[in-house]
Amino acid sequence: MKNLILLLLGLNAFFSQAQISTIQVNKSSSDELTKMEYDSLEGEFRGDKKSDLGQLIGQELYLKPKSSSFDIQMGYKGFIKDYKINQYEKSNVYRCCSTYDGSRADKYDGIGDKYYTVLAVYKIISSSNLANYFLKLSRKDNGEICYYSYSFSLTSDFIVVGYYEKQKELLRDKEFVMRKRRFGKFIDINTGKEVAINPGKIYKCINFGIDPEESNPSMVLEGENKELILLPISWLKYKMYAIEKSEALNYSSRFGIHIWDQILQNEVEIGMTEEMVLLAWGNPSKINPTELKDVKSEQWVYEQRGYIYFKNGIVDAIQEN
């Protein structure tokens, strides 16, 4: 009985001193994405939906070189030897710089201006339940394997070669109607001088390449005086600087010559439709609708330009800044 009492007292002392503890469970897991079909005709692969990254498996990528002083200072980031190891460990950085400061481009051992094949894409769920994605890359010139930590957009670092080749095939020898340029300027490739382009002039795509300043796929357009300018193909979808000639002729036929000339000059006027305004000024930053009996009124807000007022889809008033 005495021994039983001592045992109970001992257990009571143990439990009274015991502290609550949580068992740590590692929830990190790795999944390999399934290969998906990639259609180069759908446009530039941006990868905004990370579930679409499976489209890159088997694709060849070109790592754009850093050219401007700012880009060189920022450098490449996310190229590592092993995706299962902390990517911020200096020893894990692929061909790391001499002094690790975010993998500056001028310290990297020549990884830019190279071609890589995507062998696989991995989705890693961390212990904090966050999803991280890594592209397994094979470097074409030497067969080295590395991993790329994918963050927001592929186009900041890479060009999909299949997309580039398809655009080159589609755009070569096509003609474009030029618009008034609101920002920046066009420079003649041969002379280095600014080119003043009159809206409505026709330029022809005679070549295709990478813009050395922005490292973006660009058309080389030739004007009537044999001047040559670069136009990034990503600008075509916004129709801000150039519109394919067949499309421009369609707009001119539908809208009339006067309205089409106004659009090419980036001008709006009373009586325009919403489609015309979108072509002239682009998408508004905000739309304020007002519903009245038999009248649909809207105010389109353009922060840098002003306000456009619609009644039943037709411009009724314009207030420019």
Short mmCIF file of C-alpha atoms in Angstrom, two decimals:
data_model
loop_
_atom_site.label_atom_id
_atom_site.label_comp_id
_atom_site.label_asym_id
_atom_site.label_seq_id
_atom_site.Cartn_x
_atom_site.Cartn_y
_atom_site.Cartn_z
CA MET A 1 0.00 0.00 0.00
CA LYS A 2 2.88 2.26 0.91
CA ASN A 3 4.52 1.62 -2.46
CA LEU A 4 1.26 2.40 -4.27
CA ILE A 5 0.97 5.73 -2.45
CA LEU A 6 4.57 6.60 -3.37
CA LEU A 7 3.90 5.73 -7.02
CA LEU A 8 0.80 7.90 -7.13
CA LEU A 9 2.66 10.76 -5.50
CA GLY A 10 5.45 10.36 -8.04
CA LEU A 11 3.03 10.41 -10.99
CA ASN A 12 1.24 13.43 -9.56
CA ALA A 13 4.56 15.27 -9.27
CA PHE A 14 5.43 14.33 -12.86
CA PHE A 15 2.15 15.57 -14.33
CA SER A 16 2.19 18.74 -12.25
CA GLN A 17 5.59 19.61 -13.71
CA ALA A 18 4.90 18.47 -17.30
CA GLN A 19 4.48 21.21 -19.94
CA ILE A 20 2.27 21.24 -22.98
CA SER A 21 4.20 20.65 -26.22
CA THR A 22 3.16 20.50 -29.86
CA ILE A 23 4.43 17.75 -32.10
CA GLN A 24 6.02 19.27 -35.21
CA VAL A 25 4.88 17.58 -38.41
CA ASN A 26 6.66 18.37 -41.70
CA LYS A 27 3.90 19.06 -44.25
CA SER A 28 6.22 19.90 -47.13
CA SER A 29 5.43 17.86 -50.22
CA SER A 30 6.46 17.81 -53.86
CA ASP A 31 4.28 17.16 -56.92
CA GLU A 32 5.39 16.97 -60.53
CA LEU A 33 3.01 18.73 -62.91
CA THR A 34 1.57 16.84 -65.85
CA LYS A 35 2.71 17.83 -69.33
CA MET A 36 0.14 19.94 -71.19
CA GLU A 37 -0.18 20.97 -74.84
CA TYR A 38 1.35 24.33 -75.67
CA ASP A 39 -0.18 26.37 -78.50
CA SER A 40 2.17 29.08 -79.75
CA LEU A 41 -0.74 30.69 -81.65
CA GLU A 42 -2.50 31.62 -78.42
CA GLY A 43 0.07 34.30 -77.75
CA GLU A 44 3.04 34.86 -75.53
CA PHE A 45 3.15 32.48 -72.57
CA ARG A 46 3.00 34.60 -69.43
CA GLY A 47 2.12 31.89 -66.93
CA ASP A 48 -0.20 34.09 -64.89
CA LYS A 49 -2.08 30.88 -64.05
CA LYS A 50 0.55 28.64 -62.50
CA SER A 51 -1.58 25.60 -63.20
CA ASP A 52 -0.69 26.18 -66.88
CA LEU A 53 3.03 25.72 -66.30
CA GLY A 54 2.72 22.14 -67.50
CA GLN A 55 2.54 23.61 -71.01
CA LEU A 56 6.24 24.45 -70.76
CA ILE A 57 7.40 20.86 -70.30
CA GLY A 58 9.42 19.92 -73.38
CA GLN A 59 9.61 23.53 -74.59
CA GLU A 60 12.86 25.32 -75.35
CA LEU A 61 13.40 28.63 -73.56
CA TYR A 62 15.80 31.47 -74.31
CA LEU A 63 17.15 33.31 -71.27
CA LYS A 64 17.21 36.97 -72.23
CA PRO A 65 20.52 38.78 -71.66
CA LYS A 66 20.70 41.71 -69.28
CA SER A 67 21.58 44.90 -71.11
CA SER A 68 20.64 48.09 -69.27
CA SER A 69 22.61 49.13 -66.20
CA PHE A 70 19.47 48.84 -64.09
CA ASP A 71 18.77 45.27 -65.23
CA ILE A 72 22.39 44.32 -64.65
CA GLN A 73 22.23 45.74 -61.16
CA MET A 74 19.03 43.81 -60.46
CA GLY A 75 20.44 40.66 -62.05
CA TYR A 76 18.92 37.21 -62.43
CA LYS A 77 17.22 35.57 -59.50
CA GLY A 78 15.94 32.10 -58.76
CA PHE A 79 18.46 29.92 -60.63
CA ILE A 80 19.50 27.13 -58.26
CA LYS A 81 21.12 23.70 -58.21
CA ASP A 82 18.49 21.86 -56.15
CA TYR A 83 14.88 22.92 -55.70
CA LYS A 84 14.64 21.01 -52.40
CA ILE A 85 17.30 23.19 -50.81
CA ASN A 86 16.86 26.81 -49.71
CA GLN A 87 17.26 28.90 -52.84
CA TYR A 88 18.85 31.73 -50.85
CA GLU A 89 21.79 29.60 -49.80
CA LYS A 90 24.84 30.81 -51.69
CA SER A 91 26.06 27.25 -52.20
CA ASN A 92 22.77 26.39 -53.92
CA VAL A 93 22.83 29.22 -56.49
CA TYR A 94 23.50 27.92 -60.01
CA ARG A 95 26.87 29.25 -61.20
CA CYS A 96 26.84 31.78 -58.45
CA CYS A 97 28.40 35.18 -58.37
CA SER A 98 31.66 35.77 -56.52
CA THR A 99 29.84 37.74 -53.85
CA TYR A 100 26.24 36.68 -53.33
CA ASP A 101 24.09 39.80 -53.54
CA GLY A 102 20.95 38.51 -55.22
CA SER A 103 22.75 36.84 -58.13
CA ARG A 104 23.80 39.90 -60.10
CA ALA A 105 24.02 39.37 -63.82
CA ASP A 106 27.57 40.71 -64.10
CA LYS A 107 28.73 38.14 -61.55
CA TYR A 108 26.95 35.16 -63.08
CA ASP A 109 29.10 32.82 -65.10
CA GLY A 110 27.43 33.36 -68.46
CA ILE A 111 23.94 31.92 -67.96
CA GLY A 112 22.20 34.62 -70.01
CA ASP A 113 21.83 34.54 -73.79
CA LYS A 114 21.56 30.73 -73.54
CA TYR A 115 18.92 28.13 -74.44
CA TYR A 116 17.30 25.78 -71.91
CA THR A 117 14.88 22.87 -72.27
CA VAL A 118 12.17 22.41 -69.64
CA LEU A 119 12.37 18.81 -68.43
CA ALA A 120 9.78 19.01 -65.64
CA VAL A 121 7.82 21.40 -63.41
CA TYR A 122 7.53 20.83 -59.67
CA LYS A 123 4.99 22.23 -57.25
CA ILE A 124 6.23 22.40 -53.68
CA ILE A 125 3.84 22.87 -50.77
CA SER A 126 5.79 24.34 -47.88
CA SER A 127 5.17 23.80 -44.17
CA SER A 128 3.34 27.15 -44.17
CA ASN A 129 1.02 25.75 -46.88
CA LEU A 130 2.35 28.04 -49.62
CA ALA A 131 2.82 26.74 -53.17
CA ASN A 132 6.16 27.28 -54.92
CA TYR A 133 6.94 26.23 -58.49
CA PHE A 134 10.25 25.20 -60.02
CA LEU A 135 11.20 24.52 -63.64
CA LYS A 136 13.78 21.79 -64.14
CA LEU A 137 16.03 23.04 -66.93
CA SER A 138 18.65 21.41 -69.12
CA ARG A 139 21.12 23.88 -70.56
CA LYS A 140 21.42 23.23 -74.27
CA ASP A 141 25.09 24.11 -74.78
CA ASN A 142 26.54 21.91 -72.03
CA GLY A 143 23.73 19.71 -70.69
CA GLU A 144 23.92 21.11 -67.16
CA ILE A 145 20.80 20.75 -65.01
CA CYS A 146 19.50 23.62 -62.92
CA TYR A 147 16.17 24.78 -61.49
CA TYR A 148 14.34 28.05 -61.92
CA SER A 149 12.14 29.36 -59.14
CA TYR A 150 9.03 30.62 -60.92
CA SER A 151 7.40 33.65 -59.31
CA PHE A 152 5.02 35.86 -61.29
CA SER A 153 5.69 35.87 -65.02
CA LEU A 154 7.91 33.93 -67.39
CA THR A 155 8.43 36.88 -69.75
CA SER A 156 10.59 38.82 -67.30
CA ASP A 157 13.44 36.37 -67.93
CA PHE A 158 12.55 33.96 -70.75
CA ILE A 159 11.20 33.79 -74.27
CA VAL A 160 9.51 30.57 -75.41
CA VAL A 161 11.37 29.70 -78.62
CA GLY A 162 8.27 28.08 -80.17
CA TYR A 163 6.30 31.30 -79.72
CA TYR A 164 9.15 33.38 -81.17
CA GLU A 165 9.47 31.17 -84.25
CA LYS A 166 5.70 31.12 -84.85
CA GLN A 167 5.45 34.91 -84.63
CA LYS A 168 8.41 35.28 -86.95
CA GLU A 169 6.64 33.05 -89.47
CA LEU A 170 3.32 34.88 -89.17
CA LEU A 171 4.55 38.48 -89.20
CA ARG A 172 7.34 38.40 -91.78
CA ASP A 173 6.43 40.56 -94.85
CA LYS A 174 3.21 41.87 -93.27
CA GLU A 175 2.37 45.56 -93.54
CA PHE A 176 1.28 47.79 -90.67
CA VAL A 177 -0.48 51.14 -90.44
CA MET A 178 1.36 53.35 -87.97
CA ARG A 179 -0.26 55.51 -85.29
CA LYS A 180 0.83 58.65 -83.51
CA ARG A 181 3.13 57.67 -80.67
CA ARG A 182 2.14 59.11 -77.32
CA PHE A 183 5.19 58.06 -75.32
CA GLY A 184 8.83 57.57 -76.26
CA LYS A 185 10.17 57.71 -79.78
CA PHE A 186 11.22 55.49 -82.65
CA ILE A 187 14.91 55.36 -83.52
CA ASP A 188 16.34 54.45 -86.91
CA ILE A 189 18.43 51.30 -86.44
CA ASN A 190 21.00 52.40 -89.02
CA THR A 191 21.45 56.09 -88.19
CA GLY A 192 20.52 56.24 -84.50
CA LYS A 193 18.35 59.28 -85.23
CA GLU A 194 14.72 59.77 -84.22
CA VAL A 195 12.17 58.84 -86.85
CA ALA A 196 9.11 61.10 -87.13
CA ILE A 197 6.29 58.85 -88.30
CA ASN A 198 3.13 60.38 -89.74
CA PRO A 199 -0.01 58.51 -88.63
CA GLY A 200 -1.41 56.38 -91.43
CA LYS A 201 1.96 55.59 -93.01
CA ILE A 202 2.62 52.00 -94.04
CA TYR A 203 5.61 50.10 -92.65
CA LYS A 204 6.59 46.54 -93.60
CA CYS A 205 8.05 43.82 -91.37
CA ILE A 206 11.30 42.76 -93.05
CA ASN A 207 13.02 41.01 -90.15
CA PHE A 208 12.60 39.74 -86.64
CA GLY A 209 14.87 39.73 -83.61
CA ILE A 210 15.48 40.72 -80.00
CA ASP A 211 15.41 44.37 -78.97
CA PRO A 212 18.86 44.94 -77.37
CA GLU A 213 17.47 47.50 -74.92
CA GLU A 214 14.40 45.64 -73.66
CA SER A 215 15.38 42.07 -74.70
CA ASN A 216 11.90 41.55 -76.15
CA PRO A 217 10.95 39.86 -79.46
CA SER A 218 10.55 42.68 -81.96
CA MET A 219 9.77 43.27 -85.60
CA VAL A 220 12.11 45.27 -87.79
CA LEU A 221 9.82 47.60 -89.73
CA GLU A 222 10.88 49.39 -92.90
CA GLY A 223 9.34 52.70 -93.99
CA GLU A 224 8.99 54.28 -97.40
CA ASN A 225 12.37 56.00 -97.06
CA LYS A 226 14.10 52.75 -96.07
CA GLU A 227 14.32 53.80 -92.42
CA LEU A 228 14.26 50.85 -90.02
CA ILE A 229 12.60 50.83 -86.60
CA LEU A 230 11.96 48.21 -83.91
CA LEU A 231 8.44 47.42 -82.68
CA PRO A 232 7.98 44.87 -79.87
CA ILE A 233 5.37 42.34 -80.95
CA SER A 234 3.74 42.47 -77.51
CA TRP A 235 2.56 46.00 -78.44
CA LEU A 236 0.45 44.71 -81.32
CA LYS A 237 -2.33 43.41 -79.09
CA TYR A 238 -2.85 46.91 -77.66
CA LYS A 239 -2.94 48.51 -81.15
CA MET A 240 -1.25 51.58 -79.67
CA TYR A 241 1.51 52.12 -82.20
CA ALA A 242 0.77 49.93 -85.21
CA ILE A 243 -2.17 47.97 -86.61
CA GLU A 244 -1.96 45.26 -89.23
CA LYS A 245 -2.95 46.75 -92.60
CA SER A 246 -5.87 44.39 -93.30
CA GLU A 247 -7.33 45.12 -89.87
CA ALA A 248 -6.80 48.86 -90.34
CA LEU A 249 -8.62 48.79 -93.69
CA ASN A 250 -11.55 47.06 -92.01
CA TYR A 251 -11.74 49.74 -89.32
CA SER A 252 -11.49 52.51 -91.92
CA SER A 253 -14.32 50.98 -93.93
CA ARG A 254 -16.57 50.56 -90.89
CA PHE A 255 -15.87 53.88 -89.17
CA GLY A 256 -15.26 56.14 -92.17
CA ILE A 257 -12.03 57.91 -93.10
CA HIS A 258 -12.51 60.90 -90.78
CA ILE A 259 -13.12 58.87 -87.63
CA TRP A 260 -10.30 56.48 -88.51
CA ASP A 261 -7.88 59.39 -88.95
CA GLN A 262 -8.91 60.69 -85.53
CA ILE A 263 -8.20 57.30 -83.97
CA LEU A 264 -4.76 57.14 -85.61
CA GLN A 265 -4.08 60.56 -84.03
CA ASN A 266 -5.26 59.26 -80.61
CA GLU A 267 -8.14 61.72 -80.64
CA VAL A 268 -11.77 61.31 -79.54
CA GLU A 269 -14.82 63.35 -80.52
CA ILE A 270 -18.55 63.63 -79.89
CA GLY A 271 -20.53 60.86 -81.56
CA MET A 272 -17.91 58.13 -81.31
CA THR A 273 -18.90 54.66 -80.12
CA GLU A 274 -17.31 52.79 -77.23
CA GLU A 275 -15.30 50.67 -79.68
CA MET A 276 -13.87 53.78 -81.32
CA VAL A 277 -12.90 55.30 -77.98
CA LEU A 278 -11.21 52.08 -76.87
CA LEU A 279 -9.09 52.17 -80.01
CA ALA A 280 -8.28 55.87 -79.63
CA TRP A 281 -7.54 56.06 -75.90
CA GLY A 282 -7.39 52.45 -74.73
CA ASN A 283 -9.08 51.00 -71.66
CA PRO A 284 -10.22 53.49 -69.01
CA SER A 285 -8.90 53.20 -65.48
CA LYS A 286 -12.46 53.35 -64.14
CA ILE A 287 -16.06 53.37 -65.39
CA ASN A 288 -18.81 55.10 -63.42
CA PRO A 289 -22.26 53.99 -64.66
CA THR A 290 -25.56 55.79 -64.11
CA GLU A 291 -28.89 54.11 -64.86
CA LEU A 292 -31.80 56.39 -65.73
CA LYS A 293 -35.12 55.63 -67.41
CA ASP A 294 -34.42 54.68 -71.03
CA VAL A 295 -30.90 56.16 -70.77
CA LYS A 296 -27.66 54.40 -69.94
CA SER A 297 -25.01 56.93 -68.97
CA GLU A 298 -21.36 56.21 -68.23
CA GLN A 299 -18.34 58.24 -67.26
CA TRP A 300 -15.03 56.77 -68.44
CA VAL A 301 -12.11 57.96 -66.34
CA TYR A 302 -8.65 58.30 -67.91
CA GLU A 303 -6.31 59.46 -65.16
CA GLN A 304 -3.74 61.01 -67.50
CA ARG A 305 -6.13 62.38 -70.12
CA GLY A 306 -9.53 63.25 -68.71
CA TYR A 307 -13.15 62.05 -68.80
CA ILE A 308 -15.45 60.79 -71.53
CA TYR A 309 -19.22 60.73 -71.06
CA PHE A 310 -21.50 58.28 -72.88
CA LYS A 311 -25.23 58.16 -73.39
CA ASN A 312 -26.50 54.83 -74.67
CA GLY A 313 -23.02 53.92 -75.90
CA ILE A 314 -22.32 57.17 -77.79
CA VAL A 315 -19.88 59.90 -76.68
CA ASP A 316 -21.97 62.82 -75.41
CA ALA A 317 -19.28 64.97 -73.78
CA ILE A 318 -15.49 65.09 -73.38
CA GLN A 319 -13.50 66.71 -70.57
CA GLU A 320 -9.74 66.66 -71.18
CA ASN A 321 -7.16 67.44 -68.50
#
